[in-house]
Tab-separated table of C-alpha atoms and ligand atoms in Angstrom:
chain	number	residue	atom	x	y	z
Z	1	MET	CA	0.000	0.000	0.000
Z	2	SER	CA	1.372	3.401	-0.940
Z	3	ASN	CA	-0.031	6.793	0.034
Z	4	ALA	CA	-3.150	6.874	2.155
Z	5	ASP	CA	-1.716	3.627	3.392
Z	6	SER	CA	-3.842	3.177	6.466
Z	7	LEU	CA	-6.530	0.517	6.472
Z	8	LEU	CA	-9.796	2.148	7.526
Z	9	VAL	CA	-12.044	0.031	9.762
Z	10	TYR	CA	-15.610	1.306	10.073
Z	11	THR	CA	-17.891	0.152	12.855
Z	12	HIS	CA	-20.472	1.469	15.331
Z	13	PRO	CA	-21.545	0.163	18.753
Z	14	ASP	CA	-25.221	0.549	17.791
Z	15	CYS	CA	-24.757	-2.338	15.331
Z	16	LEU	CA	-25.110	-4.432	18.515
Z	17	ASP	CA	-28.676	-3.216	19.023
Z	18	HIS	CA	-30.153	-5.548	16.383
Z	19	ALA	CA	-30.891	-8.494	18.657
Z	20	PHE	CA	-33.323	-11.360	19.125
Z	21	ALA	CA	-32.554	-13.895	21.860
Z	22	GLY	CA	-31.482	-17.289	20.532
Z	23	HIS	CA	-30.909	-16.157	16.943
Z	24	PRO	CA	-27.541	-17.247	15.455
Z	25	GLU	CA	-26.945	-13.803	13.912
Z	26	ARG	CA	-26.336	-12.243	17.306
Z	27	PRO	CA	-24.547	-9.194	18.698
Z	28	GLU	CA	-21.822	-11.394	20.201
Z	29	ARG	CA	-20.535	-12.008	16.657
Z	30	LEU	CA	-19.502	-8.396	16.251
Z	31	THR	CA	-18.218	-8.192	19.824
Z	32	ALA	CA	-16.013	-11.237	19.138
Z	33	VAL	CA	-14.637	-9.590	16.001
Z	34	ILE	CA	-13.909	-6.248	17.668
Z	35	ASP	CA	-12.397	-7.917	20.751
Z	36	ARG	CA	-10.089	-9.997	18.566
Z	37	LEU	CA	-8.952	-7.014	16.528
Z	38	ASN	CA	-8.147	-5.254	19.806
Z	39	GLU	CA	-6.458	-8.205	21.538
Z	40	SER	CA	-4.328	-9.050	18.500
Z	41	GLY	CA	-3.008	-5.496	18.265
Z	42	ILE	CA	-4.452	-5.105	14.765
Z	43	MET	CA	-6.677	-2.252	15.904
Z	44	ASP	CA	-3.515	-0.274	16.753
Z	45	GLU	CA	-2.426	-0.520	13.113
Z	46	VAL	CA	-5.691	0.595	11.492
Z	47	THR	CA	-7.614	3.864	11.465
Z	48	LEU	CA	-10.861	3.217	13.310
Z	49	VAL	CA	-13.851	5.242	12.113
Z	50	GLU	CA	-17.300	5.452	13.684
Z	51	ALA	CA	-19.928	4.963	10.965
Z	52	SER	CA	-22.951	7.215	10.397
Z	53	GLU	CA	-26.332	6.078	9.095
Z	54	ALA	CA	-26.679	5.783	5.322
Z	55	SER	CA	-28.969	8.353	3.744
Z	56	GLY	CA	-32.332	7.446	2.269
Z	57	ASP	CA	-30.996	8.497	-1.128
Z	58	ASP	CA	-28.113	6.026	-0.897
Z	59	LEU	CA	-30.422	3.204	0.230
Z	60	SER	CA	-32.939	3.923	-2.519
Z	61	SER	CA	-30.219	3.688	-5.154
Z	62	VAL	CA	-30.634	-0.103	-4.881
Z	63	HIS	CA	-33.736	-0.708	-2.752
Z	64	ASP	CA	-37.409	-0.111	-3.432
Z	65	PRO	CA	-38.681	2.808	-1.309
Z	66	ASP	CA	-41.361	0.465	0.043
Z	67	LEU	CA	-38.718	-1.749	1.691
Z	68	ILE	CA	-37.033	1.254	3.297
Z	69	GLU	CA	-40.411	2.388	4.616
Z	70	ILE	CA	-41.467	-1.098	5.794
Z	71	LEU	CA	-38.335	-1.368	7.933
Z	72	ARG	CA	-38.833	2.115	9.311
Z	73	VAL	CA	-42.496	1.806	10.269
Z	74	ASN	CA	-42.187	-1.737	11.618
Z	75	GLU	CA	-39.312	-0.941	13.938
Z	76	ARG	CA	-41.187	-1.253	17.225
Z	77	THR	CA	-39.654	0.022	20.417
Z	78	ASP	CA	-41.267	-2.723	22.470
Z	79	ALA	CA	-41.387	-5.909	20.412
Z	80	ILE	CA	-39.814	-8.123	17.784
Z	81	VAL	CA	-41.369	-7.967	14.304
Z	82	ARG	CA	-40.824	-11.008	12.096
Z	83	ILE	CA	-40.006	-10.344	8.423
Z	84	ASP	CA	-39.760	-14.044	7.578
Z	85	GLN	CA	-38.867	-17.285	9.314
Z	86	ASP	CA	-35.299	-16.211	10.051
Z	87	THR	CA	-35.314	-12.449	9.610
Z	88	TYR	CA	-36.595	-10.048	12.246
Z	89	LEU	CA	-36.694	-6.448	13.386
Z	90	SER	CA	-35.907	-5.550	16.972
Z	91	PRO	CA	-35.700	-2.109	18.521
Z	92	GLY	CA	-32.524	-0.736	16.944
Z	93	SER	CA	-32.549	-2.991	13.850
Z	94	ASN	CA	-33.312	-0.293	11.310
Z	95	ARG	CA	-30.570	1.926	12.754
Z	96	ALA	CA	-28.078	-0.981	12.820
Z	97	ALA	CA	-28.780	-1.789	9.156
Z	98	ARG	CA	-28.508	1.875	8.176
Z	99	LEU	CA	-25.201	2.122	10.073
Z	100	ALA	CA	-23.905	-0.965	8.251
Z	101	CYS	CA	-24.725	0.702	4.920
Z	102	GLY	CA	-23.343	4.011	6.179
Z	103	ALA	CA	-20.050	2.254	6.936
Z	104	SER	CA	-19.792	0.853	3.431
Z	105	THR	CA	-20.868	4.049	1.656
Z	106	GLU	CA	-18.575	6.268	3.731
Z	107	GLY	CA	-15.792	3.764	3.201
Z	108	ILE	CA	-16.283	3.875	-0.559
Z	109	ARG	CA	-16.314	7.661	-0.549
Z	110	ALA	CA	-13.071	7.727	1.474
Z	111	ILE	CA	-11.449	5.410	-1.068
Z	112	LEU	CA	-12.711	7.501	-3.975
Z	113	ARG	CA	-11.382	10.686	-2.340
Z	114	GLY	CA	-7.984	9.005	-2.174
Z	115	GLU	CA	-7.948	8.933	1.631
Z	116	ALA	CA	-7.472	5.168	1.765
Z	117	GLN	CA	-6.942	2.230	-0.538
Z	118	ARG	CA	-8.556	-0.422	1.625
Z	119	VAL	CA	-11.534	-0.472	3.965
Z	120	PHE	CA	-13.048	-3.131	6.223
Z	121	CYS	CA	-16.566	-2.682	7.620
Z	122	ALA	CA	-17.032	-4.510	10.937
Z	123	VAL	CA	-20.811	-4.290	10.968
Z	124	ARG	CA	-24.026	-6.249	11.272
Z	125	PRO	CA	-26.664	-7.258	10.291
Z	126	PRO	CA	-25.221	-8.841	7.135
Z	127	GLY	CA	-26.599	-7.706	3.787
Z	128	HIS	CA	-26.045	-9.912	0.756
Z	129	HIS	CA	-29.416	-11.731	0.837
Z	130	ALA	CA	-31.423	-8.476	0.785
Z	131	GLU	CA	-33.001	-8.079	-2.651
Z	132	ILE	CA	-34.377	-4.919	-4.287
Z	133	ASN	CA	-37.658	-5.119	-2.395
Z	134	THR	CA	-37.150	-7.941	0.114
Z	135	ALA	CA	-35.314	-8.266	3.419
Z	136	MET	CA	-34.469	-11.941	3.998
Z	137	GLY	CA	-31.895	-14.403	5.297
Z	138	PHE	CA	-30.851	-12.312	8.362
Z	139	CYS	CA	-30.293	-9.339	5.984
Z	140	LEU	CA	-32.234	-6.051	5.987
Z	141	PHE	CA	-30.416	-3.787	3.506
Z	142	ASN	CA	-27.766	-4.957	1.040
Z	143	THR	CA	-24.661	-3.333	2.502
Z	144	ILE	CA	-22.252	-4.146	-0.317
Z	145	ALA	CA	-24.729	-3.318	-3.099
Z	146	VAL	CA	-25.489	0.113	-1.658
Z	147	ALA	CA	-21.751	0.826	-1.604
Z	148	GLY	CA	-21.446	-0.414	-5.177
Z	149	ALA	CA	-24.208	1.911	-6.356
Z	150	VAL	CA	-22.535	4.872	-4.645
Z	151	ALA	CA	-19.275	4.008	-6.384
Z	152	LEU	CA	-20.935	3.756	-9.795
Z	153	ALA	CA	-22.488	7.205	-9.354
Z	154	THR	CA	-18.958	8.639	-9.109
Z	155	PRO	CA	-17.287	10.012	-12.255
Z	156	GLY	CA	-14.384	7.815	-13.299
Z	157	ILE	CA	-15.861	4.634	-11.823
Z	158	ASP	CA	-17.246	2.779	-14.819
Z	159	ARG	CA	-17.074	-0.841	-13.689
Z	160	ILE	CA	-16.921	-2.600	-10.327
Z	161	ALA	CA	-16.540	-6.203	-9.203
Z	162	ILE	CA	-18.292	-7.703	-6.174
Z	163	LEU	CA	-16.624	-10.857	-4.811
Z	164	ASP	CA	-18.623	-12.948	-2.342
Z	165	PHE	CA	-17.134	-15.923	-0.460
Z	166	ASP	CA	-19.908	-16.414	2.115
Z	167	VAL	CA	-21.140	-20.031	2.286
Z	168	HIS	CA	-24.529	-18.810	1.025
Z	169	GLN	CA	-25.188	-17.482	-2.470
Z	170	GLY	CA	-25.506	-13.678	-2.453
Z	171	ASN	CA	-28.930	-13.697	-4.079
Z	172	GLY	CA	-29.666	-10.096	-3.145
Z	173	THR	CA	-26.564	-8.781	-4.877
Z	174	VAL	CA	-27.434	-10.782	-8.004
Z	175	ASP	CA	-31.038	-9.554	-7.861
Z	176	ILE	CA	-29.904	-5.923	-7.679
Z	177	PHE	CA	-27.213	-6.016	-10.373
Z	178	LYS	CA	-28.264	-8.812	-12.746
Z	179	ASP	CA	-29.189	-6.339	-15.494
Z	180	ASP	CA	-26.271	-3.953	-14.901
Z	181	GLU	CA	-23.316	-4.896	-17.077
Z	182	ARG	CA	-21.070	-2.491	-15.163
Z	183	VAL	CA	-21.144	-4.830	-12.182
Z	184	LEU	CA	-19.366	-8.181	-12.148
Z	185	VAL	CA	-20.705	-10.454	-9.404
Z	186	VAL	CA	-18.498	-13.467	-8.705
Z	187	SER	CA	-19.243	-15.740	-5.790
Z	188	SER	CA	-18.449	-19.065	-4.194
Z	189	PHE	CA	-21.127	-20.836	-2.177
Z	190	GLN	CA	-22.452	-24.212	-1.104
Z	191	GLU	CA	-24.745	-25.689	-3.766
Z	192	ASP	CA	-28.261	-26.933	-2.993
Z	193	PHE	CA	-28.304	-24.755	0.106
Z	194	TYR	CA	-29.939	-21.580	1.380
Z	195	PRO	CA	-31.166	-19.257	-0.190
Z	196	MET	CA	-32.148	-21.455	-3.193
Z	197	ARG	CA	-32.591	-18.282	-5.227
Z	198	TYR	CA	-30.424	-17.378	-8.215
Z	199	MET	CA	-28.419	-20.547	-7.488
Z	200	ASP	CA	-27.946	-21.450	-11.159
Z	201	TYR	CA	-28.302	-17.937	-12.517
Z	202	HIS	CA	-25.390	-16.728	-14.565
Z	203	ASN	CA	-24.740	-14.367	-17.414
Z	204	PRO	CA	-21.503	-12.770	-18.685
Z	205	HIS	CA	-21.279	-10.558	-15.573
Z	206	VAL	CA	-22.749	-12.927	-12.975
Z	207	VAL	CA	-20.303	-15.779	-12.362
Z	208	PRO	CA	-21.325	-18.306	-9.698
Z	209	CYS	CA	-18.935	-20.907	-8.294
Z	210	PRO	CA	-21.050	-23.587	-6.581
Z	211	LEU	CA	-19.244	-25.931	-4.183
Z	212	ALA	CA	-20.378	-29.384	-3.080
Z	213	ALA	CA	-21.109	-29.921	0.603
Z	214	ASN	CA	-17.951	-30.709	2.608
Z	215	THR	CA	-15.655	-29.059	0.057
Z	216	GLY	CA	-12.278	-28.521	1.708
Z	217	SER	CA	-9.304	-26.246	1.142
Z	218	ARG	CA	-7.761	-27.791	-1.944
Z	219	ASP	CA	-10.948	-28.046	-3.989
Z	220	PHE	CA	-12.155	-24.629	-2.786
Z	221	ARG	CA	-8.960	-22.957	-3.950
Z	222	ARG	CA	-8.959	-24.755	-7.288
Z	223	ALA	CA	-12.601	-23.878	-7.941
Z	224	VAL	CA	-12.194	-20.219	-7.032
Z	225	GLU	CA	-9.083	-19.868	-9.183
Z	226	ALA	CA	-10.811	-21.492	-12.153
Z	227	SER	CA	-13.970	-19.391	-11.789
Z	228	TRP	CA	-12.797	-15.992	-10.557
Z	229	LEU	CA	-9.386	-15.498	-12.117
Z	230	PRO	CA	-10.522	-15.369	-15.763
Z	231	ALA	CA	-13.589	-13.244	-14.959
Z	232	ILE	CA	-11.933	-10.336	-13.192
Z	233	PRO	CA	-9.342	-9.255	-15.803
Z	234	ARG	CA	-12.050	-9.634	-18.462
Z	235	HIS	CA	-14.275	-7.183	-16.583
Z	236	ASN	CA	-11.356	-4.857	-15.725
Z	237	PRO	CA	-13.022	-3.268	-12.674
Z	238	ASP	CA	-12.104	0.117	-11.217
Z	239	LEU	CA	-12.872	-1.077	-7.709
Z	240	ILE	CA	-13.303	-4.398	-5.864
Z	241	LEU	CA	-15.957	-4.880	-3.196
Z	242	VAL	CA	-16.084	-7.978	-1.015
Z	243	SER	CA	-18.945	-9.708	0.771
Z	244	ALA	CA	-16.773	-11.354	3.416
Z	245	GLY	CA	-18.713	-14.203	4.976
Z	246	PHE	CA	-16.853	-16.695	7.131
Z	247	ASP	CA	-19.592	-19.332	7.522
Z	248	GLY	CA	-17.850	-21.719	5.126
Z	249	HIS	CA	-15.449	-22.508	7.982
Z	250	ALA	CA	-15.467	-26.165	9.056
Z	251	GLN	CA	-16.469	-25.105	12.582
Z	252	ASP	CA	-19.478	-23.082	11.478
Z	253	PRO	CA	-22.795	-24.449	12.765
Z	254	LEU	CA	-24.831	-23.233	9.757
Z	255	GLY	CA	-22.558	-23.876	6.784
Z	256	GLY	CA	-21.661	-27.282	5.345
Z	257	LEU	CA	-18.228	-26.593	3.849
Z	258	SER	CA	-14.899	-27.609	5.397
Z	259	LEU	CA	-12.785	-24.504	4.956
Z	260	SER	CA	-9.926	-23.633	7.302
Z	261	THR	CA	-8.909	-20.344	8.840
Z	262	ASP	CA	-5.964	-20.312	6.440
Z	263	ASP	CA	-8.355	-20.415	3.476
Z	264	TYR	CA	-9.534	-16.950	4.513
Z	265	ARG	CA	-5.929	-15.730	4.558
Z	266	TRP	CA	-5.491	-17.268	1.107
Z	267	ILE	CA	-8.603	-15.771	-0.466
Z	268	THR	CA	-7.934	-12.348	1.048
Z	269	ALA	CA	-4.417	-12.362	-0.389
Z	270	LEU	CA	-5.842	-13.405	-3.764
Z	271	ILE	CA	-8.386	-10.573	-3.698
Z	272	ALA	CA	-5.852	-7.980	-2.535
Z	273	GLY	CA	-3.554	-9.055	-5.367
Z	274	LEU	CA	-6.373	-8.631	-7.881
Z	275	ALA	CA	-7.161	-5.177	-6.494
Z	276	ASP	CA	-3.503	-4.179	-6.734
Z	277	GLU	CA	-3.262	-5.497	-10.284
Z	278	HIS	CA	-6.495	-4.108	-11.697
Z	279	CYS	CA	-7.879	-1.397	-9.395
Z	280	GLU	CA	-4.920	0.577	-8.044
Z	281	GLY	CA	-5.396	-1.352	-4.802
Z	282	ARG	CA	-8.913	-0.036	-4.168
Z	283	LEU	CA	-10.793	-2.613	-2.125
Z	284	LEU	CA	-13.675	-2.450	0.349
Z	285	SER	CA	-14.749	-5.499	2.366
Z	286	THR	CA	-17.768	-5.847	4.599
Z	287	LEU	CA	-18.660	-8.546	7.120
Z	288	GLU	CA	-21.408	-10.950	6.076
Z	289	GLY	CA	-21.904	-14.360	7.793
Z	290	GLY	CA	-19.922	-16.456	10.293
Z	291	TYR	CA	-21.721	-17.970	13.276
Z	292	ASP	CA	-19.095	-19.811	15.337
Z	293	LEU	CA	-17.582	-17.083	17.466
Z	294	ALA	CA	-14.078	-18.563	17.765
Z	295	SER	CA	-13.594	-19.409	14.090
Z	296	LEU	CA	-15.233	-16.120	13.080
Z	297	ALA	CA	-12.754	-14.174	15.212
Z	298	ASP	CA	-9.835	-16.265	13.889
Z	299	SER	CA	-10.940	-15.800	10.276
Z	300	VAL	CA	-11.581	-12.054	10.507
Z	301	GLU	CA	-8.167	-11.647	12.161
Z	302	MET	CA	-6.638	-13.423	9.150
Z	303	HIS	CA	-8.687	-11.339	6.718
Z	304	VAL	CA	-7.827	-7.974	8.246
Z	305	SER	CA	-4.158	-8.944	8.737
Z	306	GLU	CA	-3.923	-9.644	5.008
Z	307	LEU	CA	-5.669	-6.383	4.147
Z	308	LEU	CA	-3.009	-4.587	6.208
Z	309	LYS	CA	-0.114	-6.011	4.172
A	401	ZN	ZN1	-23.921	-16.853	5.023
């Protein structure tokens, strides 16, 4: 990393206020991540930034105004509101989701102002299942897609790539950008698994990499190299955005892959190399899944350590 060589880490304590007892997507996930970044000394090497809420204009650049309004009016101060079987609103959920998107949009703007090359957003709830008009799969707003839309509204940013290595297919990101040739969406995910939407969908700028259950390190790395490496130079993006989900780890209670902590070091190094080669190093990553606290903390430590190199 050259000038503006600090890694920016965006977060906000109010991202902990989206909470429903017993749900796997719980505040302790983010606490585990922040604690590990502090205990490892990594936090001393980054520039920590407190996120602000994303504006309605930024959210509506990818989401239907009805979804934005549904989340706002259903945010009760005294009760949990169910969106679907595994997605809910608690007091503080709408603010947490807006802060997550504010982290990614502010991070993108900092990169585009030349204040940083790399950004990590330590936020929740995750975002990549949220479609244009639907919150689902623990996700309320699509954090990475909102950031992508902000980038594309900036002069000089003509093409972006979104890379998603969460164990679940990023159906929301595909839904939002499937008709936008400026956006390459490449992903790796467990086949025949949640969300069962857009699982087989592909076109020249949507490149899925399905993985069989129990896929381990060697086959994961081979599959990603075969799928991603030809697609990214072909698209020649100006910026790389990452949906960083760590629920493909062998220890994860929800995912069914057998990835190791070192696989997250490997894929982060691969992505950083692609950003250096094609995008002048410009890379923004945001936290998606990862539900085993110990392996999540280990994997995020690996991820952020690589981003710091
Ligand atoms: Zn996931």
